Amino acid sequence: MDTPEKIYCLEISLIPLSELIIGQATKSNVRWFTYPFIPPTAFSGFLHSVIFKDDPHNFIELNDGSVRRIEDKFKGVYSLGAYPAMMDGKIRAYVGEHYRQHFKDKFNYESFIWSTRQNKKLAVVEHLWSDILKGFIISEEKGRLEEISHELIGRVSRIGKKGGVQIIKSKIYLLDLETEGIDWCSIFSPIERVREFLIDSKIYTIPISSKKGNKKKPIWRLVPVMIGAKITAPYYKNSHEKVVIPVGSVKLLST
């Protein structure tokens, strides 16, 4: 995608039906980190499952290296991910933790697991909870977004490693290119566009695109980003909807 003067945005509101586990690309064996948001690849796969109901991956993840991408079905459409409410760079969502559930064995939570095939500690799993999440899909063609929005309202589907969400509403609006100014970003931003680094700022390494791999895992394109940061122009903005999307993020997804 070039840098057009205007682009269209489809905003999709999601209600979590359970705690969500959106596994980070950098998990360890003893702690499974969750993103406090839904990155572009996970949101793209979720929409693919919702719209194409005969998708065999809808409820069961097959370890065959395959991927689900809304971009493959609707050319010129790009998933930007889904995010909880944010205020002044802070994500308004709860991230808790629990021990990974196991079956068939009795484990001592204070020491190692000993058996004929295991010698490890229980993994601590993070989980995300938010009252509502807002997802964003963009395109230069409004008609493509209208095709998608007609299939969404009321639909329920699993998302990420664990959990499910329901789509409650959607709307389409125009974003205008602004080449000057500073504003709070509504999605992820490349680090070089961030204007201020708060004392508790976090950098996340997220997958922004994926393709089928040769083994049991898809191939991700990973980039370091910040979420909800104060950024410098150029960016796309709709003042009425209070949505700001960095041009740099759009370019990352479309190249």
Tab-separated table of C-alpha atoms in Angstrom:
chain	number	residue	atom	x	y	z
A	1	MET	CA	0.000	0.000	0.000
A	2	ASP	CA	1.261	3.486	-0.887
A	3	THR	CA	0.407	6.472	1.320
A	4	PRO	CA	-3.039	7.577	0.142
A	5	GLU	CA	-4.675	10.730	1.483
A	6	LYS	CA	-7.569	8.708	2.913
A	7	ILE	CA	-8.217	5.107	3.921
A	8	TYR	CA	-11.270	3.319	5.307
A	9	CYS	CA	-11.334	1.595	8.687
A	10	LEU	CA	-13.652	-1.176	9.874
A	11	GLU	CA	-13.824	-1.057	13.675
A	12	ILE	CA	-15.055	-4.279	15.309
A	13	SER	CA	-16.102	-4.466	18.963
A	14	LEU	CA	-15.481	-7.769	20.771
A	15	ILE	CA	-16.609	-8.980	24.200
A	16	PRO	CA	-14.414	-11.692	25.783
A	17	LEU	CA	-16.442	-14.708	26.923
A	18	SER	CA	-13.601	-16.024	29.046
A	19	GLU	CA	-10.059	-15.245	30.023
A	20	LEU	CA	-7.884	-15.076	26.915
A	21	ILE	CA	-4.407	-16.458	26.325
A	22	ILE	CA	-2.770	-14.673	23.390
A	23	GLY	CA	0.639	-16.329	23.517
A	24	GLN	CA	3.648	-14.103	22.972
A	25	ALA	CA	6.156	-15.148	20.358
A	26	THR	CA	8.859	-15.094	23.061
A	27	LYS	CA	7.395	-17.524	25.609
A	28	SER	CA	9.679	-19.545	27.880
A	29	ASN	CA	9.261	-23.118	29.111
A	30	VAL	CA	8.420	-22.011	32.664
A	31	ARG	CA	6.284	-18.936	31.940
A	32	TRP	CA	3.839	-18.490	29.092
A	33	PHE	CA	3.465	-14.775	28.485
A	34	THR	CA	0.288	-13.334	26.998
A	35	TYR	CA	-0.019	-10.127	25.018
A	36	PRO	CA	-2.428	-7.681	26.713
A	37	PHE	CA	-3.983	-7.224	23.261
A	38	ILE	CA	-4.584	-9.282	20.105
A	39	PRO	CA	-1.799	-8.857	17.509
A	40	PRO	CA	-2.557	-8.496	13.775
A	41	THR	CA	-1.941	-12.152	12.885
A	42	ALA	CA	-4.231	-13.574	15.607
A	43	PHE	CA	-6.998	-11.104	14.748
A	44	SER	CA	-6.652	-11.902	11.047
A	45	GLY	CA	-6.997	-15.633	11.722
A	46	PHE	CA	-9.977	-15.036	13.997
A	47	LEU	CA	-11.836	-13.106	11.275
A	48	HIS	CA	-11.013	-15.812	8.747
A	49	SER	CA	-12.609	-18.432	11.024
A	50	VAL	CA	-15.678	-16.290	11.665
A	51	ILE	CA	-16.415	-15.571	8.008
A	52	PHE	CA	-15.463	-18.924	6.465
A	53	LYS	CA	-17.457	-21.260	8.663
A	54	ASP	CA	-16.219	-24.421	6.934
A	55	ASP	CA	-12.629	-23.660	7.937
A	56	PRO	CA	-11.279	-26.880	9.565
A	57	HIS	CA	-9.112	-24.775	11.893
A	58	ASN	CA	-12.099	-22.994	13.404
A	59	PHE	CA	-12.134	-24.922	16.681
A	60	ILE	CA	-9.063	-27.153	16.458
A	61	GLU	CA	-5.527	-25.907	15.886
A	62	LEU	CA	-3.643	-28.342	13.650
A	63	ASN	CA	0.135	-28.378	13.971
A	64	ASP	CA	0.742	-28.445	10.240
A	65	GLY	CA	2.371	-25.041	9.783
A	66	SER	CA	-0.717	-23.620	8.043
A	67	VAL	CA	-2.079	-20.128	8.660
A	68	ARG	CA	-5.441	-18.392	8.372
A	69	ARG	CA	-5.308	-14.893	6.904
A	70	ILE	CA	-8.209	-12.609	6.079
A	71	GLU	CA	-5.783	-10.871	3.700
A	72	ASP	CA	-5.693	-13.984	1.485
A	73	LYS	CA	-9.463	-13.837	0.940
A	74	PHE	CA	-9.883	-10.061	0.637
A	75	LYS	CA	-7.048	-8.446	-1.290
A	76	GLY	CA	-6.042	-4.980	-0.139
A	77	VAL	CA	-7.442	-5.549	3.363
A	78	TYR	CA	-5.118	-5.504	6.389
A	79	SER	CA	-5.655	-6.583	9.988
A	80	LEU	CA	-4.266	-4.179	12.608
A	81	GLY	CA	-5.137	-6.277	15.666
A	82	ALA	CA	-7.568	-5.691	18.552
A	83	TYR	CA	-6.945	-3.689	21.714
A	84	PRO	CA	-8.505	-2.950	25.118
A	85	ALA	CA	-9.229	0.622	26.139
A	86	MET	CA	-6.104	2.755	26.518
A	87	MET	CA	-5.537	6.033	28.347
A	88	ASP	CA	-2.378	8.129	28.116
A	89	GLY	CA	-0.338	5.174	26.936
A	90	LYS	CA	-1.605	2.740	29.588
A	91	ILE	CA	-3.546	-0.386	28.641
A	92	ARG	CA	-6.719	-0.733	30.699
A	93	ALA	CA	-6.832	-4.529	30.935
A	94	TYR	CA	-6.086	-7.166	33.562
A	95	VAL	CA	-3.293	-9.694	33.098
A	96	GLY	CA	-3.367	-12.487	35.681
A	97	GLU	CA	-1.616	-15.829	35.973
A	98	HIS	CA	-2.275	-19.458	36.877
A	99	TYR	CA	-0.445	-22.771	36.798
A	100	ARG	CA	-0.767	-24.775	33.612
A	101	GLN	CA	-3.346	-27.505	34.035
A	102	HIS	CA	-2.161	-31.120	33.900
A	103	PHE	CA	-3.928	-34.448	33.966
A	104	LYS	CA	-3.134	-38.031	35.012
A	105	ASP	CA	-0.315	-37.066	37.415
A	106	LYS	CA	-0.141	-35.626	40.908
A	107	PHE	CA	2.298	-32.727	41.069
A	108	ASN	CA	4.077	-31.031	43.922
A	109	TYR	CA	3.787	-27.297	43.308
A	110	GLU	CA	6.892	-26.583	45.392
A	111	SER	CA	9.384	-28.865	43.676
A	112	PHE	CA	10.113	-30.778	40.484
A	113	ILE	CA	7.775	-33.157	38.745
A	114	TRP	CA	9.337	-36.608	38.877
A	115	SER	CA	8.168	-39.404	36.640
A	116	THR	CA	9.589	-41.730	34.031
A	117	ARG	CA	9.187	-39.099	31.316
A	118	GLN	CA	9.117	-35.726	33.103
A	119	ASN	CA	11.552	-33.628	35.078
A	120	LYS	CA	10.318	-30.064	34.990
A	121	LYS	CA	8.489	-27.418	36.953
A	122	LEU	CA	4.903	-26.460	36.350
A	123	ALA	CA	4.567	-23.660	33.820
A	124	VAL	CA	2.974	-20.394	34.926
A	125	VAL	CA	0.470	-19.207	32.334
A	126	GLU	CA	-0.580	-15.565	31.969
A	127	HIS	CA	-4.126	-14.694	30.903
A	128	LEU	CA	-5.825	-11.526	29.691
A	129	TRP	CA	-9.175	-10.080	30.683
A	130	SER	CA	-10.799	-6.919	29.335
A	131	ASP	CA	-14.386	-5.648	29.325
A	132	ILE	CA	-14.203	-4.960	25.599
A	133	LEU	CA	-11.686	-5.114	22.773
A	134	LYS	CA	-11.733	-3.007	19.622
A	135	GLY	CA	-10.295	-4.487	16.452
A	136	PHE	CA	-9.311	-2.595	13.312
A	137	ILE	CA	-9.265	-3.603	9.646
A	138	ILE	CA	-8.221	-1.104	6.959
A	139	SER	CA	-8.488	-0.843	3.197
A	140	GLU	CA	-8.514	1.770	0.463
A	141	GLU	CA	-11.756	0.197	-0.808
A	142	LYS	CA	-14.840	0.672	1.360
A	143	GLY	CA	-16.669	-2.122	-0.477
A	144	ARG	CA	-14.188	-4.741	0.733
A	145	LEU	CA	-14.794	-3.754	4.341
A	146	GLU	CA	-18.565	-3.820	3.808
A	147	GLU	CA	-18.277	-7.421	2.554
A	148	ILE	CA	-16.546	-8.376	5.792
A	149	SER	CA	-18.819	-6.424	8.152
A	150	HIS	CA	-21.967	-8.145	6.816
A	151	GLU	CA	-20.706	-11.487	8.147
A	152	LEU	CA	-19.774	-10.471	11.667
A	153	ILE	CA	-22.460	-9.307	14.089
A	154	GLY	CA	-23.317	-11.791	16.827
A	155	ARG	CA	-20.709	-14.321	15.787
A	156	VAL	CA	-18.719	-16.234	18.407
A	157	SER	CA	-15.368	-17.939	17.901
A	158	ARG	CA	-12.238	-19.048	19.724
A	159	ILE	CA	-9.200	-16.819	19.515
A	160	GLY	CA	-5.519	-17.170	20.363
A	161	LYS	CA	-4.201	-20.044	22.474
A	162	LYS	CA	-7.294	-20.225	24.642
A	163	GLY	CA	-10.557	-18.354	25.049
A	164	GLY	CA	-13.432	-17.037	22.993
A	165	VAL	CA	-15.009	-13.720	22.053
A	166	GLN	CA	-18.291	-12.482	20.606
A	167	ILE	CA	-18.604	-9.698	18.046
A	168	ILE	CA	-21.243	-7.206	19.211
A	169	LYS	CA	-21.001	-4.390	16.656
A	170	SER	CA	-18.977	-2.897	13.833
A	171	LYS	CA	-18.769	0.367	11.922
A	172	ILE	CA	-16.878	1.807	8.968
A	173	TYR	CA	-15.419	5.298	8.858
A	174	LEU	CA	-12.842	7.328	6.986
A	175	LEU	CA	-9.317	8.101	8.194
A	176	ASP	CA	-7.515	11.183	6.905
A	177	LEU	CA	-3.747	11.454	6.484
A	178	GLU	CA	-2.110	14.025	8.760
A	179	THR	CA	1.528	14.946	8.161
A	180	GLU	CA	2.078	17.162	11.218
A	181	GLY	CA	1.294	16.805	14.887
A	182	ILE	CA	1.593	14.528	17.922
A	183	ASP	CA	-1.145	12.226	19.216
A	184	TRP	CA	-1.861	9.028	21.153
A	185	CYS	CA	-1.709	5.911	18.981
A	186	SER	CA	-4.749	3.595	18.946
A	187	ILE	CA	-2.824	0.461	17.917
A	188	PHE	CA	0.816	-0.651	17.785
A	189	SER	CA	3.492	1.770	16.644
A	190	PRO	CA	7.019	1.300	15.268
A	191	ILE	CA	9.444	2.418	17.952
A	192	GLU	CA	10.984	5.121	15.745
A	193	ARG	CA	7.642	7.020	15.656
A	194	VAL	CA	7.264	7.124	19.464
A	195	ARG	CA	7.523	10.652	20.847
A	196	GLU	CA	7.727	9.926	24.585
A	197	PHE	CA	9.007	6.909	26.508
A	198	LEU	CA	7.237	6.708	29.867
A	199	ILE	CA	9.094	5.267	32.856
A	200	ASP	CA	6.982	2.089	32.704
A	201	SER	CA	6.916	1.833	28.905
A	202	LYS	CA	7.006	-1.692	27.472
A	203	ILE	CA	8.296	-2.920	24.145
A	204	TYR	CA	6.548	-5.958	22.667
A	205	THR	CA	7.865	-8.182	19.900
A	206	ILE	CA	4.792	-9.028	17.837
A	207	PRO	CA	4.073	-11.048	14.686
A	208	ILE	CA	2.681	-8.691	12.037
A	209	SER	CA	2.447	-11.248	9.232
A	210	SER	CA	2.695	-15.006	8.774
A	211	LYS	CA	2.994	-17.648	6.094
A	212	LYS	CA	2.916	-21.421	5.948
A	213	GLY	CA	6.024	-23.060	7.330
A	214	ASN	CA	7.769	-26.253	6.268
A	215	LYS	CA	7.469	-27.822	9.711
A	216	LYS	CA	4.786	-27.663	12.401
A	217	LYS	CA	4.895	-23.916	12.954
A	218	PRO	CA	4.041	-20.995	10.664
A	219	ILE	CA	6.767	-18.515	9.769
A	220	TRP	CA	6.220	-15.174	11.491
A	221	ARG	CA	7.600	-11.778	10.668
A	222	LEU	CA	8.408	-10.273	14.078
A	223	VAL	CA	8.936	-6.578	14.875
A	224	PRO	CA	9.452	-4.636	18.137
A	225	VAL	CA	6.642	-2.158	18.799
A	226	MET	CA	4.956	-0.101	21.494
A	227	ILE	CA	1.225	-0.005	22.200
A	228	GLY	CA	-0.842	3.143	22.717
A	229	ALA	CA	2.198	5.410	22.745
A	230	LYS	CA	2.335	9.127	21.940
A	231	ILE	CA	3.571	9.307	18.353
A	232	THR	CA	4.591	11.867	15.771
A	233	ALA	CA	3.012	12.259	12.332
A	234	PRO	CA	2.487	11.024	9.698
A	235	TYR	CA	-0.579	9.112	10.827
A	236	TYR	CA	-4.170	8.481	9.806
A	237	LYS	CA	-6.781	10.010	12.090
A	238	ASN	CA	-10.506	10.284	12.646
A	239	SER	CA	-11.047	12.926	15.335
A	240	HIS	CA	-14.701	12.019	15.945
A	241	GLU	CA	-13.886	8.348	16.566
A	242	LYS	CA	-10.636	9.223	18.388
A	243	VAL	CA	-8.672	6.740	16.278
A	244	VAL	CA	-5.037	7.327	15.305
A	245	ILE	CA	-3.155	4.802	13.143
A	246	PRO	CA	0.538	5.348	12.297
A	247	VAL	CA	1.488	5.324	8.626
A	248	GLY	CA	4.522	3.269	9.664
A	249	SER	CA	2.287	0.507	11.027
A	250	VAL	CA	0.283	0.403	7.801
A	251	LYS	CA	3.470	0.134	5.750
A	252	LEU	CA	4.769	-2.732	7.925
A	253	LEU	CA	1.599	-4.708	7.298
A	254	SER	CA	1.311	-4.012	3.582
A	255	THR	CA	4.906	-4.690	2.486
